Amino acid sequence: MPELPEVETIRRGLAKRLIEQKIKNVKVYENKSFLVGSNNRAWLDGSIIKDVKRRAKVLIIELENEYTLLFHLKMTGQVIYRHSGSEIIDEGNFAAGHPTGDWLMELPNKSTRVEFEFEDHSKLFFNDQRKFGWIKLLSTPQVMEVKFLNELGPEIVDFSQNPIPDKIKESTYKEFIGRARHHGNSSIKAVILDQKVIAGIGNIYADEGLWGAKIHPATLVKNLNDRELRKLLREAKSSMTRSIESGGSTMQTFVNADGSRGNYLELFANVFRREGQPCPRCGTEIIKIRVAGRGTHICPKCQKMK
Ligand SMILES: [Zn+2]
């Protein structure tokens, strides 16, 4: 599943290409992926994209006609934008999400679930091998009533700003700590992954944040003071910022829209997927354990259990 930095990277890439585009036609290859009532379909054709936003890992594409498309990529979703008549490898094109060769294939293909065509003949493909991802159409005021969006904890900072804010707001720290304190007997790893406590931290940034704050992931929240919780949020945030600034992609090797490959974890990860390697801080061998049902990477010397 893409983590928040990758979804933010997708948001930035789509915002650059989609804002002010007029939707000409929508082809649906898989109804399960396109949760739009047949009555609502009419709201799409001819509508103009006003803004591309994000809340946690959901992309929010606002239309000028007061309707909004929500995209959730889940495990294997991809968005692939091709402008008209271009070669597949062209700097105006954009592809992100689950990294597969589909990014560089003729489209639509067997994984294409929905295809948007714009008035300038450019296209946006929603590909999803396993079909867990979805697109929904709601009236814009309805978006704020969607239960799972409503229940999300605060965003750490507004990652859509450029540059990304350096400081986390005092009100965000307070809300995070308040929500975390409701789970005093849970491990901090489980709590930092809980999207109702803080939005957008997945397994990578949980491990990176806990290493940065020198907290053992199995520590119970009640055994951590506010200063430690603040430090944890700060460390997770700085790891996410570095990831977005490096064009954050998924944990596997990624294929950039221009066909180049890279591995973004190498650019910033200190512990995640680095078991057997030395801790960058103290040189002790990083180990992999299991906490909150998730593979967890720690330095056993820097992150002692309290
Ligand atoms: Zn260490």
Coordinates of C-alpha atoms and ligand atoms in Angstrom, one line a residue:
M1 CA 0.0 0.0 0.0
P2 CA 1.4 3.4 -0.8
E3 CA 2.3 5.5 2.2
L4 CA 1.2 9.1 2.6
P5 CA 4.4 10.6 1.1
E6 CA 3.7 8.7 -2.1
V7 CA 0.1 9.8 -2.2
E8 CA 1.2 13.4 -1.7
T9 CA 3.7 12.9 -4.6
I10 CA 0.8 11.6 -6.7
R11 CA -1.4 14.6 -5.7
R12 CA 1.3 17.0 -6.8
G13 CA 1.8 15.2 -10.1
L14 CA -1.9 15.2 -10.8
A15 CA -2.5 18.7 -9.7
K16 CA 0.0 20.0 -12.2
R17 CA -1.7 18.1 -15.0
L18 CA -5.4 18.0 -14.2
I19 CA -6.4 21.3 -12.8
E20 CA -8.6 23.2 -15.4
Q21 CA -9.0 20.0 -17.6
K22 CA -12.4 19.3 -18.9
I23 CA -13.7 15.8 -18.7
K24 CA -14.9 14.6 -22.1
N25 CA -15.7 11.0 -21.5
V26 CA -15.4 8.3 -18.8
K27 CA -15.0 4.6 -19.7
V28 CA -15.7 2.1 -16.9
Y29 CA -14.1 -1.3 -17.4
E30 CA -14.9 -2.6 -13.9
N31 CA -18.0 -1.4 -12.0
K32 CA -16.6 -2.5 -8.7
S33 CA -13.8 0.1 -9.0
F34 CA -16.1 2.9 -9.8
L35 CA -18.6 3.6 -7.1
V36 CA -20.7 6.1 -8.9
G37 CA -24.5 5.7 -9.2
S38 CA -25.8 5.7 -12.7
N39 CA -27.7 8.9 -11.9
N40 CA -24.5 10.6 -11.0
R41 CA -22.5 9.7 -14.1
A42 CA -24.1 12.7 -15.8
W43 CA -22.2 15.0 -13.4
L44 CA -18.9 14.0 -14.9
D45 CA -19.1 14.6 -18.6
G46 CA -18.2 18.2 -19.4
S47 CA -17.1 19.0 -15.9
I48 CA -13.9 20.9 -15.2
I49 CA -11.4 19.9 -12.5
K50 CA -11.0 22.7 -10.0
D51 CA -8.5 21.2 -7.5
V52 CA -6.6 18.1 -6.4
K53 CA -6.4 17.7 -2.7
R54 CA -5.6 14.9 -0.3
R55 CA -6.7 13.7 3.2
A56 CA -4.5 11.0 4.7
K57 CA -4.1 8.5 1.7
V58 CA -7.3 9.5 -0.2
L59 CA -7.0 11.8 -3.2
I60 CA -9.8 14.3 -3.5
I61 CA -10.4 15.7 -7.0
E62 CA -12.9 18.6 -6.8
L63 CA -14.9 19.5 -9.9
E64 CA -16.2 23.0 -10.6
N65 CA -19.8 21.7 -10.6
E66 CA -19.7 21.0 -6.8
Y67 CA -19.1 17.3 -7.2
T68 CA -15.9 15.6 -6.0
L69 CA -14.1 12.4 -7.0
L70 CA -12.4 10.4 -4.3
F71 CA -9.6 8.0 -5.2
H72 CA -8.2 5.3 -2.9
L73 CA -5.4 3.3 -4.5
K74 CA -5.3 0.6 -1.7
M75 CA -2.8 -2.3 -2.4
T76 CA -2.3 -2.2 -6.1
G77 CA -3.9 0.9 -7.5
Q78 CA -2.1 3.1 -10.0
V79 CA -2.9 6.4 -11.7
I80 CA -1.3 6.9 -15.1
Y81 CA -1.7 10.1 -17.1
R82 CA -0.8 10.3 -20.8
H83 CA -1.2 13.4 -22.8
S84 CA -2.4 13.2 -26.3
G85 CA -0.3 11.7 -29.0
S86 CA 2.8 11.5 -26.8
E87 CA 5.3 8.8 -26.6
I88 CA 5.0 6.7 -23.5
I89 CA 8.2 8.1 -22.2
D90 CA 7.5 11.8 -22.2
E91 CA 8.1 14.3 -19.5
G92 CA 4.5 15.5 -19.6
N93 CA 3.3 12.0 -18.7
F94 CA 2.9 10.8 -15.1
A95 CA 2.5 7.5 -13.5
A96 CA 2.4 6.6 -9.8
G97 CA 1.1 4.0 -7.3
H98 CA 1.9 0.3 -7.3
P99 CA 5.1 0.0 -9.4
T100 CA 4.6 -2.4 -12.3
G101 CA 5.4 -2.4 -16.0
D102 CA 1.9 -1.1 -16.6
W103 CA 3.4 2.4 -16.2
L104 CA 5.2 1.9 -19.5
M105 CA 2.6 -0.1 -21.4
E106 CA 0.0 0.7 -24.1
L107 CA -3.2 1.5 -22.3
P108 CA -5.9 0.5 -21.6
N109 CA -4.7 -3.0 -20.6
K110 CA -6.2 -5.8 -18.6
S111 CA -5.6 -4.0 -15.3
T112 CA -7.4 -0.8 -16.4
R113 CA -10.6 -0.2 -14.4
V114 CA -11.5 3.3 -15.3
E115 CA -10.4 5.7 -18.1
F116 CA -11.0 9.4 -18.1
E117 CA -10.6 11.3 -21.4
F118 CA -10.1 15.1 -21.4
E119 CA -11.1 17.6 -23.9
D120 CA -7.4 18.0 -25.0
H121 CA -7.4 14.2 -25.7
S122 CA -5.1 13.5 -22.7
K123 CA -6.2 10.5 -20.6
L124 CA -6.0 9.4 -17.0
F125 CA -6.1 5.6 -16.4
F126 CA -6.9 4.0 -13.1
N127 CA -5.3 0.6 -13.1
D128 CA -5.6 -1.9 -10.3
Q129 CA -4.6 -5.5 -10.5
R130 CA -6.4 -6.7 -7.4
K131 CA -9.4 -4.4 -7.5
F132 CA -9.3 -3.3 -3.9
G133 CA -9.0 0.4 -4.9
W134 CA -11.9 2.5 -5.8
I135 CA -13.2 5.8 -7.2
K136 CA -16.3 7.5 -5.7
L137 CA -18.3 10.5 -6.8
L138 CA -20.0 12.6 -4.2
S139 CA -21.4 16.1 -4.0
T140 CA -18.6 18.2 -2.5
P141 CA -20.5 19.0 0.7
Q142 CA -21.0 15.3 1.2
V143 CA -17.3 14.6 1.3
M144 CA -16.9 15.9 4.8
E145 CA -19.7 13.6 6.0
V146 CA -17.9 10.4 4.8
K147 CA -17.4 8.4 8.0
F148 CA -13.9 7.2 7.6
L149 CA -12.6 10.7 6.5
N150 CA -14.4 12.2 9.5
E151 CA -12.9 9.9 12.0
L152 CA -9.3 10.4 10.9
G153 CA -6.9 12.0 13.3
P154 CA -5.1 15.2 12.4
E155 CA -2.7 15.5 9.5
I156 CA 0.8 16.0 11.0
V157 CA 1.5 19.1 8.9
D158 CA 0.1 20.4 5.6
F159 CA 2.4 18.4 3.3
S160 CA 0.8 20.1 0.2
Q161 CA 2.6 23.3 1.1
N162 CA 5.9 24.1 -0.7
P163 CA 8.2 24.2 1.2
I164 CA 6.6 21.7 3.7
P165 CA 6.2 23.5 7.1
D166 CA 9.1 22.9 9.4
K167 CA 7.1 23.0 12.6
I168 CA 4.2 20.9 13.7
K169 CA 1.4 23.1 15.1
E170 CA 0.9 23.1 18.9
S171 CA -2.8 22.2 18.3
T172 CA -1.7 19.1 16.3
Y173 CA 0.6 17.9 19.1
K174 CA -2.2 18.4 21.6
E175 CA -4.8 16.5 19.5
F176 CA -2.4 13.7 18.8
I177 CA -1.4 13.3 22.5
G178 CA -5.0 13.5 23.6
R179 CA -6.1 10.8 21.2
A180 CA -3.0 8.6 21.9
R181 CA -3.8 8.8 25.7
H182 CA -7.1 6.9 25.1
H183 CA -5.0 3.9 24.3
G184 CA -2.7 3.8 27.3
N185 CA -2.4 0.0 27.5
S186 CA -1.6 -0.4 23.8
S187 CA 1.9 -0.5 22.3
I188 CA 3.0 2.8 20.8
K189 CA 3.6 1.1 17.4
A190 CA -0.1 0.1 17.2
V191 CA -1.2 3.6 18.3
I192 CA 1.0 5.5 15.8
L193 CA -0.4 3.3 13.0
D194 CA -4.0 4.0 14.1
Q195 CA -5.4 6.5 11.5
K196 CA -7.9 7.7 14.1
V197 CA -5.0 8.9 16.3
I198 CA -2.9 10.6 13.6
A199 CA -3.5 10.4 9.9
G200 CA -1.2 9.0 7.4
I201 CA 1.6 7.1 9.3
G202 CA 2.2 3.7 7.8
N203 CA 4.7 0.9 8.7
I204 CA 7.7 2.7 7.2
Y205 CA 7.3 6.0 9.0
A206 CA 6.2 4.3 12.3
D207 CA 9.5 2.4 12.3
E208 CA 11.6 5.4 11.2
G209 CA 9.9 7.7 13.8
L210 CA 10.3 5.3 16.7
W211 CA 14.0 4.9 15.8
G212 CA 14.5 8.6 15.6
A213 CA 12.8 9.1 19.0
K214 CA 14.7 6.1 20.5
I215 CA 11.4 4.4 21.6
H216 CA 11.0 0.7 21.7
P217 CA 7.9 0.0 19.5
A218 CA 6.3 -2.3 22.1
T219 CA 6.4 0.3 24.9
L220 CA 2.9 1.0 26.3
V221 CA 1.6 4.5 25.6
K222 CA 1.1 5.0 29.4
N223 CA 4.8 4.5 29.9
L224 CA 5.7 7.4 27.6
N225 CA 5.6 11.0 28.6
D226 CA 4.4 13.9 26.5
R227 CA 7.9 14.9 25.5
E228 CA 8.6 11.5 24.1
L229 CA 5.3 11.5 22.1
R230 CA 6.1 14.9 20.7
K231 CA 9.5 13.7 19.7
L232 CA 8.0 10.7 18.0
L233 CA 5.7 12.8 15.9
R234 CA 8.5 15.2 15.0
E235 CA 10.8 12.3 13.9
A236 CA 8.0 10.6 11.8
K237 CA 7.3 14.0 10.2
S238 CA 10.9 14.7 9.2
S239 CA 11.2 11.3 7.7
M240 CA 8.0 11.9 5.6
T241 CA 9.3 15.3 4.6
R242 CA 12.5 13.8 3.3
S243 CA 10.6 11.2 1.4
I244 CA 8.3 13.7 -0.3
E245 CA 11.2 15.9 -1.2
S246 CA 12.9 13.0 -2.8
G247 CA 9.8 12.2 -4.8
G248 CA 8.7 9.4 -2.4
S249 CA 7.4 6.3 -4.0
T250 CA 6.6 2.8 -2.8
M251 CA 9.0 0.6 -0.9
Q252 CA 9.9 -1.5 -4.0
T253 CA 12.0 -0.3 -6.8
F254 CA 10.0 2.3 -8.6
V255 CA 9.8 3.2 -12.3
N256 CA 9.6 7.0 -12.7
A257 CA 7.3 8.4 -15.3
D258 CA 10.3 9.0 -17.5
G259 CA 11.2 5.3 -17.3
S260 CA 14.1 5.7 -14.9
R261 CA 14.3 3.4 -11.8
G262 CA 15.2 4.1 -8.3
N263 CA 14.7 2.9 -4.7
Y264 CA 13.6 5.7 -2.5
L265 CA 14.1 3.8 0.7
E266 CA 17.8 4.0 0.2
L267 CA 17.5 7.8 0.1
F268 CA 16.2 8.2 3.7
A269 CA 15.5 5.0 5.6
N270 CA 17.6 4.5 8.8
V271 CA 16.0 1.2 10.0
F272 CA 13.2 0.1 7.7
R273 CA 14.1 -3.0 5.8
R274 CA 17.7 -2.7 7.0
E275 CA 17.9 -5.7 9.3
G276 CA 21.5 -7.0 9.5
Q277 CA 22.9 -3.6 8.7
P278 CA 24.5 -1.3 11.3
C279 CA 22.4 1.3 13.1
P280 CA 23.5 4.7 11.5
R281 CA 23.6 6.1 15.1
C282 CA 25.5 3.5 17.1
G283 CA 26.6 0.8 14.8
T284 CA 24.6 -2.0 16.5
E285 CA 23.0 -4.5 14.1
I286 CA 19.4 -3.6 13.2
I287 CA 17.0 -6.5 13.9
K288 CA 13.5 -7.3 12.7
I289 CA 10.8 -8.2 15.3
R290 CA 7.0 -8.4 15.3
V291 CA 5.0 -5.7 17.1
A292 CA 1.2 -5.0 16.7
G293 CA 1.2 -7.8 14.1
R294 CA 3.6 -5.9 11.8
G295 CA 7.2 -6.5 10.8
T296 CA 9.1 -3.9 12.9
H297 CA 12.7 -2.8 12.5
I298 CA 14.7 -1.5 15.5
C299 CA 18.1 -0.9 16.9
P300 CA 18.2 -3.0 20.1
K301 CA 20.6 -0.6 21.7
C302 CA 19.1 2.7 20.8
Q303 CA 15.5 1.5 21.4
K304 CA 15.4 -0.1 24.8
M305 CA 12.2 -1.2 26.4
K306 CA 11.1 0.9 29.3
Ligands
ZN1 ZN 21.5 2.3 17.5

